[in-house]
CSV table of C-alpha atoms and ligand atoms in Angstrom, one decimal:
chain,number,residue,atom,x,y,z
A,1,MET,CA,0.0,0.0,0.0
A,2,LYS,CA,1.2,3.5,-0.8
A,3,ARG,CA,2.6,5.5,2.1
A,4,VAL,CA,2.6,9.3,2.5
A,5,TYR,CA,4.3,11.3,5.3
A,6,ILE,CA,2.6,14.6,6.1
A,7,THR,CA,4.1,17.2,8.5
A,8,THR,CA,3.2,20.6,9.9
A,9,PRO,CA,5.9,22.9,11.2
A,10,ILE,CA,6.4,22.5,14.9
A,11,TYR,CA,5.1,25.4,16.8
A,12,TYR,CA,7.0,27.6,19.3
A,13,VAL,CA,5.6,27.2,22.8
A,14,ASN,CA,6.1,30.9,23.8
A,15,ASP,CA,2.6,31.6,22.5
A,16,ASP,CA,-0.8,30.0,23.0
A,17,PRO,CA,-2.3,28.2,20.0
A,18,HIS,CA,-4.0,30.6,17.7
A,19,ILE,CA,-6.1,30.2,14.5
A,20,GLY,CA,-3.0,30.1,12.3
A,21,HIS,CA,-1.7,27.0,14.2
A,22,ALA,CA,-5.2,25.5,14.0
A,23,HIS,CA,-5.5,26.1,10.3
A,24,THR,CA,-2.2,24.4,9.2
A,25,THR,CA,-2.8,21.5,11.5
A,26,ILE,CA,-6.5,21.0,10.4
A,27,MET,CA,-5.4,21.1,6.8
A,28,GLY,CA,-2.9,18.3,7.4
A,29,ASP,CA,-5.7,16.3,9.0
A,30,ILE,CA,-8.1,16.9,6.1
A,31,LEU,CA,-5.4,15.8,3.6
A,32,LYS,CA,-4.7,12.7,5.7
A,33,ARG,CA,-8.3,11.7,5.7
A,34,ILE,CA,-8.7,12.4,2.0
A,35,LEU,CA,-5.7,10.1,1.2
A,36,LYS,CA,-6.8,7.4,3.7
A,37,MET,CA,-10.2,7.2,2.0
A,38,ARG,CA,-8.3,6.6,-1.2
A,39,GLY,CA,-6.4,3.7,0.3
A,40,VAL,CA,-3.2,5.5,1.2
A,41,GLN,CA,-1.5,4.8,4.5
A,42,VAL,CA,-0.6,8.1,6.1
A,43,PHE,CA,1.8,9.1,8.9
A,44,TYR,CA,1.0,12.6,10.0
A,45,THR,CA,3.0,14.6,12.5
A,46,THR,CA,2.6,17.9,14.3
A,47,GLY,CA,3.9,19.2,17.6
A,48,VAL,CA,6.0,21.7,19.4
A,49,ASP,CA,9.4,23.3,19.2
A,50,GLU,CA,10.7,23.6,22.7
A,51,HIS,CA,14.1,25.2,22.3
A,52,GLY,CA,15.5,28.7,21.7
A,53,GLN,CA,15.8,32.1,23.2
A,54,LYS,CA,12.2,33.1,22.9
A,55,ASN,CA,10.9,30.0,24.7
A,56,GLN,CA,13.6,30.4,27.3
A,57,ALA,CA,12.5,33.9,28.0
A,58,SER,CA,8.8,32.9,28.2
A,59,ALA,CA,9.6,30.1,30.6
A,60,HIS,CA,11.5,32.4,32.9
A,61,GLU,CA,8.6,35.0,32.8
A,62,SER,CA,6.1,32.3,33.7
A,63,GLY,CA,7.7,31.6,37.0
A,64,PHE,CA,7.6,27.8,36.5
A,65,SER,CA,10.7,25.7,36.0
A,66,VAL,CA,11.7,25.3,32.3
A,67,ASN,CA,10.6,21.7,32.2
A,68,ASN,CA,7.4,22.3,33.9
A,69,TYR,CA,6.6,25.2,31.5
A,70,LEU,CA,7.4,23.1,28.5
A,71,ASP,CA,5.2,20.2,29.7
A,72,GLN,CA,2.3,22.6,30.3
A,73,LYS,CA,2.6,24.2,26.9
A,74,ALA,CA,3.0,20.9,25.0
A,75,THR,CA,-0.2,19.7,26.8
A,76,VAL,CA,-2.1,22.9,25.8
A,77,PHE,CA,-1.2,22.5,22.1
A,78,LYS,CA,-1.9,18.8,22.0
A,79,SER,CA,-5.3,19.2,23.7
A,80,VAL,CA,-6.4,22.1,21.4
A,81,PHE,CA,-5.5,19.9,18.4
A,82,GLU,CA,-7.4,17.0,19.8
A,83,LYS,CA,-10.4,19.1,20.5
A,84,LEU,CA,-10.3,20.2,16.8
A,85,ASN,CA,-10.6,16.5,15.9
A,86,ILE,CA,-7.1,16.4,14.4
A,87,SER,CA,-5.9,12.8,13.9
A,88,PHE,CA,-2.1,13.3,14.1
A,89,ASP,CA,-0.1,10.0,14.5
A,90,PHE,CA,2.7,11.5,16.5
A,91,PHE,CA,3.0,14.6,18.6
A,92,VAL,CA,6.5,16.0,18.2
A,93,ARG,CA,8.4,17.4,21.2
A,94,THR,CA,11.9,18.4,20.5
A,95,SER,CA,12.8,17.8,24.2
A,96,ARG,CA,12.6,14.0,23.6
A,97,GLU,CA,15.9,12.3,24.2
A,98,GLY,CA,15.6,10.4,20.9
A,99,HIS,CA,15.3,13.6,19.0
A,100,LYS,CA,18.2,15.3,20.8
A,101,ASN,CA,20.4,12.3,20.3
A,102,TYR,CA,19.7,12.3,16.6
A,103,VAL,CA,20.5,16.0,16.3
A,104,LYS,CA,23.8,15.4,18.1
A,105,GLN,CA,24.6,12.5,15.8
A,106,VAL,CA,24.1,14.7,12.8
A,107,LEU,CA,26.2,17.5,14.2
A,108,ASP,CA,29.0,15.0,14.9
A,109,GLU,CA,28.8,13.7,11.4
A,110,LEU,CA,28.9,17.1,9.7
A,111,PHE,CA,31.7,18.2,12.0
A,112,SER,CA,33.9,15.2,11.2
A,113,ASN,CA,33.1,15.8,7.5
A,114,LYS,CA,34.4,19.3,7.9
A,115,LEU,CA,31.1,20.9,6.9
A,116,ILE,CA,30.9,22.9,10.2
A,117,TYR,CA,33.5,25.5,11.2
A,118,LYS,CA,33.9,28.1,13.9
A,119,LYS,CA,34.3,31.8,13.3
A,120,TYR,CA,33.9,35.2,14.9
A,121,TYR,CA,30.7,36.9,13.7
A,122,GLU,CA,29.2,40.3,13.9
A,123,GLY,CA,25.7,40.7,12.6
A,124,LEU,CA,22.3,42.2,13.0
A,125,TYR,CA,20.1,39.9,15.1
A,126,CYS,CA,16.3,39.9,15.4
A,127,LEU,CA,15.2,38.2,18.6
A,128,GLY,CA,11.7,37.7,17.3
A,129,CYS,CA,12.9,35.7,14.4
A,130,GLU,CA,15.9,34.3,16.4
A,131,GLN,CA,17.8,34.9,13.2
A,132,PHE,CA,20.7,37.0,11.9
A,133,LYS,CA,19.5,39.5,9.3
A,134,LYS,CA,21.1,41.1,6.3
A,135,THR,CA,20.3,44.7,5.6
A,136,SER,CA,18.5,43.5,2.5
A,137,ASP,CA,16.1,41.5,4.8
A,138,LEU,CA,15.0,44.7,6.6
A,139,ASP,CA,12.3,47.2,5.5
A,140,GLU,CA,13.0,50.8,4.4
A,141,ASN,CA,13.2,51.9,8.1
A,142,GLY,CA,15.8,49.2,9.0
A,143,LEU,CA,13.2,47.1,10.9
A,144,CYS,CA,12.5,43.4,10.7
A,145,PRO,CA,9.5,43.3,8.4
A,146,ASP,CA,7.9,40.6,10.6
A,147,HIS,CA,8.5,42.1,14.0
A,148,LYS,CA,8.7,45.8,13.2
A,149,LYS,CA,11.7,46.0,15.5
A,150,GLU,CA,15.2,47.2,14.9
A,151,PRO,CA,17.6,44.2,15.0
A,152,GLU,CA,20.5,44.4,17.6
A,153,ILE,CA,24.1,44.2,16.7
A,154,GLN,CA,25.4,40.8,18.0
A,155,LYS,CA,29.1,40.1,18.2
A,156,GLU,CA,30.1,36.5,19.0
A,157,VAL,CA,31.9,33.4,18.0
A,158,ASN,CA,29.7,30.7,16.5
A,159,TYR,CA,29.6,27.6,14.4
A,160,PHE,CA,28.6,27.7,10.8
A,161,LEU,CA,27.3,25.1,8.4
A,162,LYS,CA,28.8,25.4,4.9
A,163,ILE,CA,25.8,25.9,2.8
A,164,SER,CA,26.9,28.7,0.5
A,165,GLU,CA,28.4,26.3,-2.0
A,166,TYR,CA,25.0,24.7,-2.6
A,167,GLN,CA,23.3,27.9,-3.8
A,168,SER,CA,23.5,27.2,-7.5
A,169,TRP,CA,22.5,23.6,-7.0
A,170,LEU,CA,19.4,24.7,-5.1
A,171,ILE,CA,18.4,27.3,-7.7
A,172,ASN,CA,18.7,24.7,-10.5
A,173,CYS,CA,16.8,22.2,-8.4
A,174,ILE,CA,13.9,24.5,-7.7
A,175,LYS,CA,13.8,25.6,-11.4
A,176,LYS,CA,13.8,22.0,-12.6
A,177,ASN,CA,11.2,20.7,-10.1
A,178,LYS,CA,8.2,22.9,-10.6
A,179,THR,CA,6.1,21.1,-8.1
A,180,LEU,CA,8.6,21.2,-5.2
A,181,ILE,CA,7.4,24.5,-3.8
A,182,GLN,CA,3.7,25.1,-4.2
A,183,PRO,CA,1.9,27.3,-5.1
A,184,THR,CA,4.1,28.9,-7.7
A,185,VAL,CA,4.0,32.4,-6.1
A,186,TYR,CA,6.2,31.1,-3.2
A,187,GLN,CA,8.6,29.3,-5.6
A,188,LYS,CA,9.2,32.7,-7.2
A,189,GLU,CA,9.7,34.3,-3.8
A,190,VAL,CA,12.3,31.7,-2.9
A,191,LEU,CA,14.1,32.2,-6.2
A,192,ALA,CA,14.1,35.9,-5.5
A,193,MET,CA,15.7,35.3,-2.1
A,194,LEU,CA,18.3,33.2,-3.9
A,195,ASN,CA,19.3,36.1,-6.1
A,196,GLU,CA,21.2,37.4,-3.1
A,197,PRO,CA,24.5,35.6,-2.2
A,198,LEU,CA,23.7,32.8,0.3
A,199,ASP,CA,25.9,33.0,3.4
A,200,ASP,CA,26.9,30.0,5.5
A,201,TRP,CA,24.4,29.3,8.2
A,202,CYS,CA,25.0,30.1,11.8
A,203,ILE,CA,23.9,26.9,13.6
A,204,SER,CA,25.0,27.5,17.2
A,205,ARG,CA,24.3,29.9,20.0
A,206,PRO,CA,26.7,30.6,22.9
A,207,LYS,CA,25.4,29.4,26.2
A,208,SER,CA,26.1,32.8,27.7
A,209,ARG,CA,23.1,33.9,25.7
A,210,VAL,CA,20.9,30.8,25.3
A,211,THR,CA,20.8,27.6,27.3
A,212,LEU,CA,17.5,26.1,26.2
A,213,GLY,CA,18.7,24.0,23.4
A,214,ILE,CA,20.5,20.8,22.4
A,215,ASP,CA,24.1,20.8,23.6
A,216,PHE,CA,26.7,20.9,20.9
A,217,PRO,CA,28.3,17.5,21.1
A,218,PHE,CA,31.9,18.7,20.5
A,219,ASP,CA,31.8,22.1,22.3
A,220,SER,CA,30.1,22.4,25.6
A,221,ASN,CA,30.0,26.2,25.4
A,222,PHE,CA,27.3,26.1,22.8
A,223,VAL,CA,23.8,24.9,22.1
A,224,THR,CA,22.3,24.1,18.7
A,225,TYR,CA,20.5,26.9,16.9
A,226,VAL,CA,16.8,26.2,17.3
A,227,TRP,CA,15.9,26.0,13.6
A,228,PHE,CA,18.7,23.6,12.8
A,229,ASP,CA,17.4,21.3,15.6
A,230,ALA,CA,13.7,21.8,14.7
A,231,LEU,CA,14.0,21.0,11.0
A,232,LEU,CA,15.6,17.6,11.9
A,233,ASN,CA,12.4,16.6,13.6
A,234,TYR,CA,11.1,15.6,10.2
A,235,ILE,CA,13.7,12.8,10.1
A,236,SER,CA,13.8,11.9,13.8
A,237,ASN,CA,10.0,11.4,13.9
A,238,LEU,CA,10.2,8.6,11.4
A,239,LYS,CA,13.3,7.1,13.2
A,240,LEU,CA,11.5,7.2,16.5
A,241,ASN,CA,8.3,5.6,15.1
A,242,PHE,CA,9.5,3.0,12.6
A,243,GLU,CA,12.3,0.5,13.0
A,244,GLY,CA,14.3,-0.4,10.1
A,245,GLU,CA,15.2,1.4,6.9
A,246,SER,CA,12.4,0.1,4.6
A,247,GLU,CA,9.5,1.7,6.4
A,248,PHE,CA,11.5,4.9,6.8
A,249,ASN,CA,12.2,4.9,3.0
A,250,ASN,CA,8.6,4.1,2.1
A,251,TYR,CA,7.3,7.2,4.0
A,252,TRP,CA,10.2,9.4,3.1
A,253,ALA,CA,9.6,8.8,-0.6
A,254,ASN,CA,6.3,10.6,-0.3
A,255,LEU,CA,7.0,13.4,2.1
A,256,ILE,CA,4.8,16.5,2.1
A,257,HIS,CA,5.5,19.5,4.3
A,258,LEU,CA,2.8,22.0,5.1
A,259,GLY,CA,3.5,25.5,6.4
A,260,GLY,CA,2.7,29.2,6.4
A,261,LYS,CA,4.6,31.7,4.2
A,262,ASP,CA,6.8,32.7,7.2
A,263,ILE,CA,8.7,29.4,7.0
A,264,ILE,CA,9.7,29.5,3.4
A,265,LYS,CA,13.3,30.5,4.0
A,266,THR,CA,14.0,27.8,6.6
A,267,HIS,CA,12.2,25.1,4.7
A,268,CYS,CA,12.8,25.9,1.0
A,269,ILE,CA,16.5,27.0,1.5
A,270,TYR,CA,18.1,25.7,4.7
A,271,TRP,CA,16.2,22.5,4.9
A,272,LEU,CA,16.6,21.5,1.3
A,273,ILE,CA,20.3,22.1,1.5
A,274,MET,CA,20.5,20.1,4.8
A,275,LEU,CA,18.8,17.2,3.0
A,276,LYS,CA,21.3,17.4,0.1
A,277,ILE,CA,24.2,17.4,2.6
A,278,LEU,CA,22.7,14.4,4.5
A,279,ASP,CA,22.1,12.6,1.2
A,280,LEU,CA,18.4,12.2,1.7
A,281,ASN,CA,15.7,12.6,-1.0
A,282,LEU,CA,14.0,16.0,-1.2
A,283,PRO,CA,10.3,16.2,-0.2
A,284,LYS,CA,7.7,15.5,-2.8
A,285,SER,CA,6.5,19.0,-2.1
A,286,ILE,CA,6.5,21.9,0.3
A,287,GLN,CA,2.9,23.3,0.5
A,288,ILE,CA,2.8,26.9,1.5
A,289,HIS,CA,-0.2,28.9,2.6
A,290,GLY,CA,-0.8,32.6,3.3
A,291,HIS,CA,-1.7,34.0,6.7
A,292,TRP,CA,-5.1,34.8,8.2
A,293,VAL,CA,-5.6,38.6,8.7
A,294,GLY,CA,-8.2,40.5,10.6
A,295,LYS,CA,-10.7,43.1,9.4
A,296,GLY,CA,-9.2,45.4,6.7
A,297,GLY,CA,-6.3,43.0,6.0
A,298,ILE,CA,-4.6,43.9,9.3
A,299,LYS,CA,-2.3,41.2,10.7
A,300,MET,CA,-3.6,39.7,13.9
A,301,SER,CA,-1.8,40.5,17.1
A,302,LYS,CA,-2.4,40.4,20.8
A,303,SER,CA,-1.9,44.2,21.1
A,304,LEU,CA,-4.6,44.9,18.5
A,305,GLY,CA,-7.0,42.5,20.2
A,306,ASN,CA,-8.0,40.8,16.9
A,307,VAL,CA,-6.4,37.4,17.6
A,308,ILE,CA,-8.8,34.5,17.2
A,309,ASP,CA,-8.7,31.9,19.9
A,310,PRO,CA,-9.7,28.5,18.3
A,311,LEU,CA,-11.3,27.2,21.4
A,312,LYS,CA,-13.5,30.2,22.0
A,313,LEU,CA,-14.5,30.0,18.3
A,314,GLN,CA,-15.2,26.3,18.8
A,315,GLN,CA,-17.6,27.0,21.7
A,316,ARG,CA,-19.5,29.4,19.4
A,317,ILE,CA,-19.8,27.5,16.2
A,318,GLY,CA,-18.5,24.0,16.8
A,319,THR,CA,-15.4,22.1,15.6
A,320,ASP,CA,-16.7,21.1,12.1
A,321,ALA,CA,-17.8,24.7,11.3
A,322,ILE,CA,-14.3,25.9,12.1
A,323,ARG,CA,-12.7,23.2,10.0
A,324,PHE,CA,-15.1,24.1,7.1
A,325,PHE,CA,-14.4,27.9,7.4
A,326,LEU,CA,-10.6,27.4,7.4
A,327,SER,CA,-10.6,25.0,4.4
A,328,SER,CA,-13.1,26.9,2.3
A,329,LYS,CA,-11.9,30.5,2.8
A,330,MET,CA,-8.1,30.3,2.5
A,331,THR,CA,-6.9,31.6,-0.8
A,332,ASN,CA,-3.3,31.7,-2.3
A,333,LYS,CA,-2.7,35.0,-0.6
A,334,ASP,CA,-3.4,36.2,2.9
A,335,SER,CA,-7.1,35.6,3.7
A,336,ARG,CA,-9.5,37.5,5.9
A,337,ILE,CA,-11.1,36.1,9.0
A,338,ASN,CA,-13.4,38.0,11.3
A,339,PRO,CA,-16.7,37.4,13.1
A,340,SER,CA,-19.0,38.5,10.3
A,341,LEU,CA,-17.2,36.3,7.7
A,342,ILE,CA,-17.4,33.4,10.0
A,343,LYS,CA,-21.1,34.0,10.7
A,344,SER,CA,-21.9,34.3,7.0
A,345,CYS,CA,-20.0,31.1,6.2
A,346,TYR,CA,-21.9,29.3,9.0
A,347,GLU,CA,-25.3,30.5,8.0
A,348,ASN,CA,-25.1,30.5,4.2
A,349,ASP,CA,-22.8,27.6,3.4
A,350,LEU,CA,-23.5,25.3,6.2
A,351,ALA,CA,-26.9,25.9,7.8
A,352,ASN,CA,-28.9,27.1,4.7
A,353,ASN,CA,-27.2,25.1,2.1
A,354,ILE,CA,-26.2,21.6,3.2
A,355,GLY,CA,-27.9,21.6,6.6
A,356,ASN,CA,-31.3,22.6,5.2
A,357,LEU,CA,-31.0,20.1,2.3
A,358,LEU,CA,-30.7,17.2,4.7
A,359,TYR,CA,-33.6,18.5,6.9
A,360,ARG,CA,-36.0,19.0,4.0
A,361,ALA,CA,-35.3,15.7,2.3
A,362,CYS,CA,-35.7,13.7,5.5
A,363,LYS,CA,-38.8,15.5,6.7
A,364,PHE,CA,-40.6,15.1,3.4
A,365,THR,CA,-39.7,11.4,3.2
A,366,LEU,CA,-40.8,10.7,6.8
A,367,LYS,CA,-44.1,12.6,6.3
A,368,ASN,CA,-45.1,10.8,3.1
A,369,PHE,CA,-43.4,7.4,3.0
A,370,GLY,CA,-42.4,6.5,6.6
A,371,ASP,CA,-39.0,6.0,7.9
A,372,LYS,CA,-37.5,4.0,5.0
A,373,VAL,CA,-35.4,5.1,2.1
A,374,PRO,CA,-37.8,4.9,-0.9
A,375,GLU,CA,-37.3,2.5,-3.8
A,376,PRO,CA,-36.5,4.7,-6.9
A,377,GLY,CA,-38.2,4.1,-10.2
A,378,ASP,CA,-36.8,4.8,-13.7
A,379,LEU,CA,-34.4,7.7,-13.9
A,380,ILE,CA,-35.3,10.5,-16.3
A,381,GLU,CA,-33.0,13.1,-17.9
A,382,ARG,CA,-33.1,15.3,-14.7
A,383,GLU,CA,-31.5,12.5,-12.5
A,384,LYS,CA,-29.1,11.4,-15.3
A,385,ILE,CA,-27.6,14.9,-15.5
A,386,LEU,CA,-27.3,15.1,-11.8
A,387,HIS,CA,-25.5,11.7,-11.7
A,388,LEU,CA,-23.1,12.7,-14.4
A,389,PHE,CA,-22.3,15.8,-12.5
A,390,LEU,CA,-21.6,13.9,-9.2
A,391,GLU,CA,-19.5,11.3,-10.9
A,392,LYS,CA,-17.3,14.0,-12.5
A,393,ILE,CA,-16.6,15.4,-9.0
A,394,LEU,CA,-15.8,12.0,-7.6
A,395,LYS,CA,-13.3,11.4,-10.4
A,396,VAL,CA,-11.0,14.2,-9.3
A,397,ASN,CA,-7.4,12.9,-9.4
A,398,ILE,CA,-5.3,13.3,-6.3
A,399,SER,CA,-2.1,11.6,-7.3
A,400,GLN,CA,-0.3,14.8,-6.2
A,401,PRO,CA,-1.6,15.5,-2.7
A,402,SER,CA,-1.6,19.3,-2.0
A,403,LEU,CA,-3.3,21.9,0.1
A,404,LYS,CA,-5.2,22.9,-3.0
A,405,ILE,CA,-7.0,19.6,-3.0
A,406,SER,CA,-8.3,20.3,0.6
A,407,TYR,CA,-9.4,23.8,-0.4
A,408,GLU,CA,-11.1,22.6,-3.6
A,409,LEU,CA,-12.9,19.8,-1.7
A,410,ALA,CA,-14.6,22.4,0.6
A,411,ASN,CA,-15.8,24.3,-2.4
A,412,SER,CA,-17.0,21.1,-4.2
A,413,ILE,CA,-19.2,20.4,-1.2
A,414,LEU,CA,-20.9,23.8,-1.6
A,415,ILE,CA,-21.3,23.3,-5.3
A,416,ILE,CA,-22.9,19.8,-4.8
A,417,GLY,CA,-25.2,21.3,-2.1
A,418,ASN,CA,-26.4,24.0,-4.4
A,419,LYS,CA,-26.9,21.5,-7.2
A,420,LEU,CA,-29.0,19.1,-5.0
A,421,ASN,CA,-31.0,21.9,-3.6
A,422,LYS,CA,-31.8,23.1,-7.1
A,423,TYR,CA,-32.7,19.6,-8.2
A,424,PHE,CA,-35.0,19.2,-5.2
A,425,ASN,CA,-36.7,22.6,-5.9
A,426,ASP,CA,-37.1,22.0,-9.6
A,427,ALA,CA,-38.5,18.5,-9.2
A,428,ALA,CA,-40.8,19.9,-6.4
A,429,PRO,CA,-42.0,16.6,-4.9
A,430,TRP,CA,-44.5,18.5,-2.8
A,431,LYS,CA,-46.3,19.5,-6.0
A,432,LEU,CA,-45.8,16.2,-7.8
A,433,ILE,CA,-47.3,14.2,-5.0
A,434,LYS,CA,-50.7,15.9,-5.6
A,435,GLY,CA,-50.8,14.5,-9.1
A,436,LYS,CA,-52.3,11.1,-10.0
A,437,ASN,CA,-49.9,8.0,-10.3
A,438,LYS,CA,-47.0,10.2,-9.4
A,439,GLU,CA,-45.9,8.2,-6.3
A,440,LYS,CA,-43.1,6.4,-8.2
A,441,GLU,CA,-41.7,9.6,-9.6
A,442,VAL,CA,-41.8,11.3,-6.1
A,443,LYS,CA,-39.9,8.3,-4.7
A,444,THR,CA,-37.3,8.6,-7.4
A,445,VAL,CA,-36.8,12.2,-6.6
A,446,LEU,CA,-36.5,11.6,-2.8
A,447,TYR,CA,-34.2,8.6,-3.4
A,448,THR,CA,-32.0,10.8,-5.7
A,449,VAL,CA,-31.8,13.6,-3.1
A,450,LEU,CA,-31.0,11.2,-0.2
A,451,ASP,CA,-28.4,9.4,-2.2
A,452,GLY,CA,-26.9,12.7,-3.2
A,453,VAL,CA,-26.8,13.7,0.4
A,454,LYS,CA,-24.9,10.5,1.1
A,455,VAL,CA,-22.3,11.3,-1.6
A,456,LEU,CA,-22.1,14.9,-0.4
A,457,PHE,CA,-21.4,13.9,3.2
A,458,GLU,CA,-19.0,11.1,2.4
A,459,LEU,CA,-17.0,13.6,0.4
A,460,ALA,CA,-17.2,16.1,3.2
A,461,TYR,CA,-16.1,13.6,5.8
A,462,PRO,CA,-12.4,14.6,5.7
A,463,ILE,CA,-13.4,18.2,6.5
A,464,ILE,CA,-16.4,17.7,8.8
A,465,PRO,CA,-16.0,14.1,10.1
A,466,ASN,CA,-18.4,14.3,13.0
A,467,THR,CA,-21.2,16.0,11.2
A,468,ALA,CA,-20.7,13.7,8.2
A,469,ASN,CA,-21.1,10.6,10.3
A,470,GLU,CA,-24.2,12.0,12.1
A,471,VAL,CA,-25.8,12.7,8.7
A,472,LEU,CA,-24.9,9.3,7.2
A,473,GLU,CA,-26.6,7.7,10.2
A,474,ILE,CA,-29.7,9.8,9.8
A,475,ILE,CA,-30.2,8.8,6.2
A,476,GLY,CA,-29.6,5.1,6.8
A,477,ALA,CA,-26.1,4.9,5.4
A,478,ASN,CA,-23.0,3.5,7.1
A,479,ARG,CA,-20.8,5.7,9.2
A,480,ILE,CA,-17.2,6.1,8.1
A,481,PRO,CA,-14.9,4.7,10.8
A,482,ASP,CA,-11.9,6.8,12.0
A,483,ARG,CA,-9.5,4.1,11.1
A,484,ILE,CA,-10.8,4.0,7.5
A,485,ILE,CA,-8.6,2.9,4.8
A,486,ASN,CA,-10.2,2.9,1.4
A,487,HIS,CA,-13.7,4.1,1.0
A,488,ASN,CA,-15.1,4.1,-2.5
A,489,ILE,CA,-17.7,6.8,-2.9
A,490,GLN,CA,-20.2,5.9,-5.6
A,491,VAL,CA,-23.5,7.4,-6.8
A,492,GLY,CA,-26.6,5.2,-6.4
A,493,LYS,CA,-25.4,3.1,-3.5
A,494,LEU,CA,-27.8,4.1,-0.8
A,495,LYS,CA,-29.9,1.0,0.0
A,496,PRO,CA,-33.6,1.4,-0.5
A,497,GLY,CA,-35.5,0.3,2.6
A,498,SER,CA,-32.8,1.5,5.0
A,499,LYS,CA,-34.1,3.2,8.1
A,500,ILE,CA,-34.2,7.0,8.2
A,501,LEU,CA,-34.0,8.8,11.5
A,502,SER,CA,-35.8,11.9,12.4
A,503,PRO,CA,-33.5,14.7,11.1
A,504,LYS,CA,-31.8,17.1,13.4
A,505,ILE,CA,-30.7,20.6,12.6
A,506,ILE,CA,-27.0,19.9,12.1
A,507,PHE,CA,-26.0,23.6,12.1
A,508,PRO,CA,-28.4,25.2,14.5
A,509,LYS,CA,-28.9,29.0,14.5
A,510,LEU,CA,-26.1,30.9,16.3
A,511,VAL,CA,-27.2,32.7,19.4
B,601,ZN,ZN1,12.0,39.4,13.2
């Protein structure tokens, strides 16, 4: 069976989980469920990055011991992801011994191969990014564009990884492999970054400044730079979970990274070169998405008070509605999120479109034919057109798993919902039933709608798993088990005579 390995970035624990973390991690879950329904075995990881100066500072501020702080934060992230029904297979913590040992092993190897050297360095340092900056990285006022802060001059001795010699290799590689970085707009951005000379990468921090990190195996005065350590989680995860090379290779051969646009430099430049140096295959693709912005396109921040807490939102609209909003409203660029957009998605897309369809179809069937799925008669042109339409959507090829597939799925759901509502309205069984000898035709219409609802919610399962299963149960179809591998969705497979339950309002009015 084909194997795919999906990763999210690992998140800094100096912050609480916000809607951005929820989005990337939900998208990975949706992609995993889509692939599993197509018979693919998926290993999906997400988790936390527990090292570096920022985490160290937050731990100190918290008043707890560092380990205690890290445990608490890891628990918070994990439980938020669980509450959002995200089926990760492994929750990454970079404080695990197995991970630390792997990082040390890599450092030792690179050092003995003379790929790491020590030098005195003077540079501009942004604490927010935990990165040295070039003047070309800064905005017109000399500030870090992400943190709007002036970087400080940092003078120290550090270890560097020889990456500059791989610059032209990387440029060629990205130009040749058009699907490596998706969507294309970010591929262009990476190539633009690579127009500037690439310096060797500073991969250590002196302990005088940072202690929360992995000890340098060959120099006890230093810890490993947090990003160098964090990126290696993608390898150590597989090593910690699968014994033997063959399973490692099976998953590694189909590696897909997900992440926001803030991680392109680390993933599309440093990480790709690290893999080249370590002689590992490059990922199948790095899938990048934009950020969520508040009203008026303003970046969300605590000080502006426009940050969205995923758990508060969950209390208001429920897990599945959050999952649906995030997958249907993200575009290639930054996308807007605010209470009125969320409300309109909930009411128009979910309650009035697919929720109402289910309710109407079940109510009408129960009222006129009892609690059984009606036996359809002959299909006429109307039904045949609808079937062709559904079959076309079911045929969508996903041999190249991508974020785009998850976004497109959400929109297909809405298109199917609209189509089925229109079919129901045009066929108007409430009028038909008043005519003589029309019972068979009415039953055909109801069967077609209920079977369409089955197709719609089976397709929607990766995005709204709980709601989909509730609906499938209501219309007398089988639930999709969480451990599903391979579920062939087909038109016309709802069994006539199956028991229909009294419909509930799956997306009740917001108070
Ligand atoms: Zn910065």
